[in-house]
JSON list of C-alpha atoms in Angstrom, two decimals:
[
{"chain": "X", "resi": 11, "resn": "MET", "atom": "CA", "xyz": [82.44, 81.48, 55.46]},
{"chain": "X", "resi": 12, "resn": "SER", "atom": "CA", "xyz": [79.71, 83.42, 53.72]},
{"chain": "X", "resi": 13, "resn": "GLY", "atom": "CA", "xyz": [78.77, 85.01, 57.05]},
{"chain": "X", "resi": 14, "resn": "LEU", "atom": "CA", "xyz": [82.24, 86.50, 57.36]},
{"chain": "X", "resi": 15, "resn": "PHE", "atom": "CA", "xyz": [82.13, 87.81, 53.81]},
{"chain": "X", "resi": 16, "resn": "ASP", "atom": "CA", "xyz": [78.68, 89.28, 54.38]},
{"chain": "X", "resi": 17, "resn": "ALA", "atom": "CA", "xyz": [80.03, 91.23, 57.35]},
{"chain": "X", "resi": 18, "resn": "ILE", "atom": "CA", "xyz": [83.28, 92.45, 55.75]},
{"chain": "X", "resi": 19, "resn": "GLY", "atom": "CA", "xyz": [82.21, 92.58, 52.10]},
{"chain": "X", "resi": 20, "resn": "PRO", "atom": "CA", "xyz": [80.39, 95.94, 52.27]},
{"chain": "X", "resi": 21, "resn": "LEU", "atom": "CA", "xyz": [83.41, 97.49, 54.00]},
{"chain": "X", "resi": 22, "resn": "LEU", "atom": "CA", "xyz": [85.90, 96.20, 51.47]},
{"chain": "X", "resi": 23, "resn": "PHE", "atom": "CA", "xyz": [83.92, 96.90, 48.34]},
{"chain": "X", "resi": 24, "resn": "ALA", "atom": "CA", "xyz": [82.20, 100.11, 49.53]},
{"chain": "X", "resi": 25, "resn": "GLN", "atom": "CA", "xyz": [78.72, 98.80, 48.90]},
{"chain": "X", "resi": 26, "resn": "ASP", "atom": "CA", "xyz": [75.87, 100.70, 50.47]},
{"chain": "X", "resi": 27, "resn": "ALA", "atom": "CA", "xyz": [74.35, 98.37, 53.04]},
{"chain": "X", "resi": 28, "resn": "GLY", "atom": "CA", "xyz": [72.19, 100.82, 54.89]},
{"chain": "X", "resi": 29, "resn": "GLY", "atom": "CA", "xyz": [73.41, 104.39, 54.80]},
{"chain": "X", "resi": 30, "resn": "GLN", "atom": "CA", "xyz": [74.26, 105.64, 58.31]},
{"chain": "X", "resi": 31, "resn": "ALA", "atom": "CA", "xyz": [74.97, 102.19, 59.74]},
{"chain": "X", "resi": 32, "resn": "ASN", "atom": "CA", "xyz": [77.56, 101.61, 57.01]},
{"chain": "X", "resi": 33, "resn": "THR", "atom": "CA", "xyz": [79.39, 104.80, 57.97]},
{"chain": "X", "resi": 34, "resn": "TRP", "atom": "CA", "xyz": [79.67, 103.77, 61.60]},
{"chain": "X", "resi": 35, "resn": "SER", "atom": "CA", "xyz": [80.80, 100.25, 60.75]},
{"chain": "X", "resi": 36, "resn": "THR", "atom": "CA", "xyz": [83.51, 101.71, 58.52]},
{"chain": "X", "resi": 37, "resn": "ILE", "atom": "CA", "xyz": [84.68, 104.01, 61.30]},
{"chain": "X", "resi": 38, "resn": "LEU", "atom": "CA", "xyz": [84.71, 101.12, 63.78]},
{"chain": "X", "resi": 39, "resn": "PHE", "atom": "CA", "xyz": [86.64, 99.00, 61.28]},
{"chain": "X", "resi": 40, "resn": "PHE", "atom": "CA", "xyz": [89.44, 101.59, 60.95]},
{"chain": "X", "resi": 41, "resn": "LEU", "atom": "CA", "xyz": [89.49, 102.72, 64.60]},
{"chain": "X", "resi": 42, "resn": "PRO", "atom": "CA", "xyz": [92.02, 100.11, 65.84]},
{"chain": "X", "resi": 43, "resn": "LEU", "atom": "CA", "xyz": [94.55, 100.91, 63.08]},
{"chain": "X", "resi": 44, "resn": "PRO", "atom": "CA", "xyz": [96.42, 103.64, 65.03]},
{"chain": "X", "resi": 45, "resn": "LEU", "atom": "CA", "xyz": [96.73, 101.29, 68.01]},
{"chain": "X", "resi": 46, "resn": "LEU", "atom": "CA", "xyz": [97.97, 98.53, 65.75]},
{"chain": "X", "resi": 47, "resn": "PHE", "atom": "CA", "xyz": [100.52, 100.91, 64.22]},
{"chain": "X", "resi": 48, "resn": "TYR", "atom": "CA", "xyz": [101.67, 102.01, 67.67]},
{"chain": "X", "resi": 49, "resn": "PHE", "atom": "CA", "xyz": [102.16, 98.52, 69.11]},
{"chain": "X", "resi": 50, "resn": "MET", "atom": "CA", "xyz": [103.54, 96.77, 66.02]},
{"chain": "X", "resi": 51, "resn": "ILE", "atom": "CA", "xyz": [105.75, 99.49, 64.49]},
{"chain": "X", "resi": 52, "resn": "TYR", "atom": "CA", "xyz": [106.46, 102.41, 66.81]},
{"chain": "X", "resi": 53, "resn": "LEU", "atom": "CA", "xyz": [107.24, 100.60, 70.09]},
{"chain": "X", "resi": 54, "resn": "PRO", "atom": "CA", "xyz": [109.63, 97.98, 68.64]},
{"chain": "X", "resi": 55, "resn": "GLN", "atom": "CA", "xyz": [111.43, 100.68, 66.66]},
{"chain": "X", "resi": 56, "resn": "LYS", "atom": "CA", "xyz": [111.74, 102.85, 69.78]},
{"chain": "X", "resi": 57, "resn": "GLU", "atom": "CA", "xyz": [113.13, 99.92, 71.77]},
{"chain": "X", "resi": 58, "resn": "GLN", "atom": "CA", "xyz": [115.65, 99.10, 69.03]},
{"chain": "X", "resi": 59, "resn": "GLU", "atom": "CA", "xyz": [116.83, 102.73, 68.91]},
{"chain": "X", "resi": 60, "resn": "LYS", "atom": "CA", "xyz": [117.25, 102.73, 72.69]},
{"chain": "X", "resi": 61, "resn": "LYS", "atom": "CA", "xyz": [119.45, 99.60, 72.50]},
{"chain": "X", "resi": 62, "resn": "ARG", "atom": "CA", "xyz": [121.52, 101.21, 69.73]},
{"chain": "X", "resi": 63, "resn": "ARG", "atom": "CA", "xyz": [121.97, 104.40, 71.76]},
{"chain": "X", "resi": 64, "resn": "THR", "atom": "CA", "xyz": [123.16, 102.47, 74.82]},
{"chain": "X", "resi": 65, "resn": "MET", "atom": "CA", "xyz": [125.55, 100.43, 72.65]},
{"chain": "X", "resi": 66, "resn": "ILE", "atom": "CA", "xyz": [127.07, 103.62, 71.18]},
{"chain": "X", "resi": 67, "resn": "GLU", "atom": "CA", "xyz": [127.36, 105.22, 74.62]},
{"chain": "X", "resi": 68, "resn": "ALA", "atom": "CA", "xyz": [129.13, 102.13, 76.00]},
{"chain": "X", "resi": 69, "resn": "LEU", "atom": "CA", "xyz": [131.88, 102.09, 73.36]},
{"chain": "X", "resi": 70, "resn": "LYS", "atom": "CA", "xyz": [135.38, 102.06, 74.80]},
{"chain": "X", "resi": 71, "resn": "LYS", "atom": "CA", "xyz": [138.99, 101.73, 73.69]},
{"chain": "X", "resi": 72, "resn": "ASN", "atom": "CA", "xyz": [140.00, 98.38, 72.09]},
{"chain": "X", "resi": 73, "resn": "ASP", "atom": "CA", "xyz": [136.39, 97.38, 71.27]},
{"chain": "X", "resi": 74, "resn": "ARG", "atom": "CA", "xyz": [136.19, 95.62, 67.91]},
{"chain": "X", "resi": 75, "resn": "VAL", "atom": "CA", "xyz": [133.41, 97.23, 65.85]},
{"chain": "X", "resi": 76, "resn": "VAL", "atom": "CA", "xyz": [131.82, 97.23, 62.41]},
{"chain": "X", "resi": 77, "resn": "THR", "atom": "CA", "xyz": [130.89, 100.48, 60.66]},
{"chain": "X", "resi": 78, "resn": "ALA", "atom": "CA", "xyz": [127.88, 101.07, 58.43]},
{"chain": "X", "resi": 79, "resn": "GLY", "atom": "CA", "xyz": [130.20, 100.69, 55.42]},
{"chain": "X", "resi": 80, "resn": "GLY", "atom": "CA", "xyz": [131.21, 97.20, 56.55]},
{"chain": "X", "resi": 81, "resn": "ILE", "atom": "CA", "xyz": [134.69, 98.16, 57.79]},
{"chain": "X", "resi": 82, "resn": "TYR", "atom": "CA", "xyz": [136.01, 96.16, 60.74]},
{"chain": "X", "resi": 83, "resn": "GLY", "atom": "CA", "xyz": [138.35, 97.84, 63.18]},
{"chain": "X", "resi": 84, "resn": "ALA", "atom": "CA", "xyz": [139.37, 98.34, 66.78]},
{"chain": "X", "resi": 85, "resn": "ILE", "atom": "CA", "xyz": [138.71, 101.60, 68.60]},
{"chain": "X", "resi": 86, "resn": "VAL", "atom": "CA", "xyz": [141.87, 103.58, 69.32]},
{"chain": "X", "resi": 87, "resn": "SER", "atom": "CA", "xyz": [140.27, 106.71, 70.73]},
{"chain": "X", "resi": 88, "resn": "ILE", "atom": "CA", "xyz": [136.87, 108.35, 71.15]},
{"chain": "X", "resi": 89, "resn": "ASP", "atom": "CA", "xyz": [136.32, 112.11, 71.07]},
{"chain": "X", "resi": 90, "resn": "SER", "atom": "CA", "xyz": [133.02, 112.69, 72.85]},
{"chain": "X", "resi": 91, "resn": "THR", "atom": "CA", "xyz": [132.89, 116.41, 71.99]},
{"chain": "X", "resi": 92, "resn": "THR", "atom": "CA", "xyz": [132.99, 115.95, 68.20]},
{"chain": "X", "resi": 93, "resn": "GLY", "atom": "CA", "xyz": [131.59, 112.42, 68.07]},
{"chain": "X", "resi": 94, "resn": "GLN", "atom": "CA", "xyz": [134.57, 111.08, 66.14]},
{"chain": "X", "resi": 95, "resn": "VAL", "atom": "CA", "xyz": [136.07, 107.66, 66.68]},
{"chain": "X", "resi": 96, "resn": "VAL", "atom": "CA", "xyz": [139.53, 106.63, 65.49]},
{"chain": "X", "resi": 97, "resn": "LEU", "atom": "CA", "xyz": [139.62, 103.01, 64.31]},
{"chain": "X", "resi": 98, "resn": "ARG", "atom": "CA", "xyz": [142.70, 100.86, 63.84]},
{"chain": "X", "resi": 99, "resn": "ILE", "atom": "CA", "xyz": [142.05, 98.98, 60.59]},
{"chain": "X", "resi": 100, "resn": "ASP", "atom": "CA", "xyz": [145.38, 97.22, 60.01]},
{"chain": "X", "resi": 101, "resn": "ASP", "atom": "CA", "xyz": [147.96, 96.54, 62.72]},
{"chain": "X", "resi": 102, "resn": "GLU", "atom": "CA", "xyz": [150.85, 95.66, 60.40]},
{"chain": "X", "resi": 103, "resn": "LYS", "atom": "CA", "xyz": [150.70, 98.82, 58.32]},
{"chain": "X", "resi": 104, "resn": "GLY", "atom": "CA", "xyz": [149.37, 101.07, 61.06]},
{"chain": "X", "resi": 105, "resn": "VAL", "atom": "CA", "xyz": [146.25, 102.09, 59.10]},
{"chain": "X", "resi": 106, "resn": "ARG", "atom": "CA", "xyz": [143.86, 104.25, 61.12]},
{"chain": "X", "resi": 107, "resn": "MET", "atom": "CA", "xyz": [140.65, 105.91, 60.11]},
{"chain": "X", "resi": 108, "resn": "LYS", "atom": "CA", "xyz": [138.31, 108.51, 61.65]},
{"chain": "X", "resi": 109, "resn": "VAL", "atom": "CA", "xyz": [134.62, 107.75, 61.54]},
{"chain": "X", "resi": 110, "resn": "ASP", "atom": "CA", "xyz": [131.55, 109.30, 63.08]},
{"chain": "X", "resi": 111, "resn": "ARG", "atom": "CA", "xyz": [130.36, 107.64, 66.26]},
{"chain": "X", "resi": 112, "resn": "GLY", "atom": "CA", "xyz": [126.89, 107.14, 64.77]},
{"chain": "X", "resi": 113, "resn": "SER", "atom": "CA", "xyz": [128.25, 105.12, 61.85]},
{"chain": "X", "resi": 114, "resn": "ILE", "atom": "CA", "xyz": [129.20, 102.24, 64.14]},
{"chain": "X", "resi": 115, "resn": "VAL", "atom": "CA", "xyz": [126.62, 99.54, 63.63]},
{"chain": "X", "resi": 116, "resn": "ARG", "atom": "CA", "xyz": [127.65, 96.85, 66.08]},
{"chain": "X", "resi": 117, "resn": "VAL", "atom": "CA", "xyz": [130.34, 95.67, 68.45]},
{"chain": "X", "resi": 118, "resn": "VAL", "atom": "CA", "xyz": [131.99, 92.40, 67.42]},
{"chain": "X", "resi": 119, "resn": "GLU", "atom": "CA", "xyz": [132.49, 89.93, 70.21]},
{"chain": "X", "resi": 120, "resn": "SER", "atom": "CA", "xyz": [136.12, 88.93, 70.51]},
{"chain": "X", "resi": 121, "resn": "GLU", "atom": "CA", "xyz": [136.86, 85.22, 70.29]}
]
């Protein structure tokens, strides 16, 4: 275990272990970080946004959805020019509400 600490210790604690060699080892230590960021953060986020975009594009009348505010409703109509969606919240009282298309978080599977 001391061998591992001897290799990483100067990098972590910024001790001078040899001047120019220390600079290159520090650069090599931080070189993979952009790749790590790209593969662990950017790509999964991009894939998730693509799934969300396809879900929003596939919305149709009578889909049961949940908004970002936690409101459950069924789609009555979709206006693609303005991006507004009319939701039916309560059937008995005839309550309807307009929301932005982007505020729909998920489609609820009907039982």
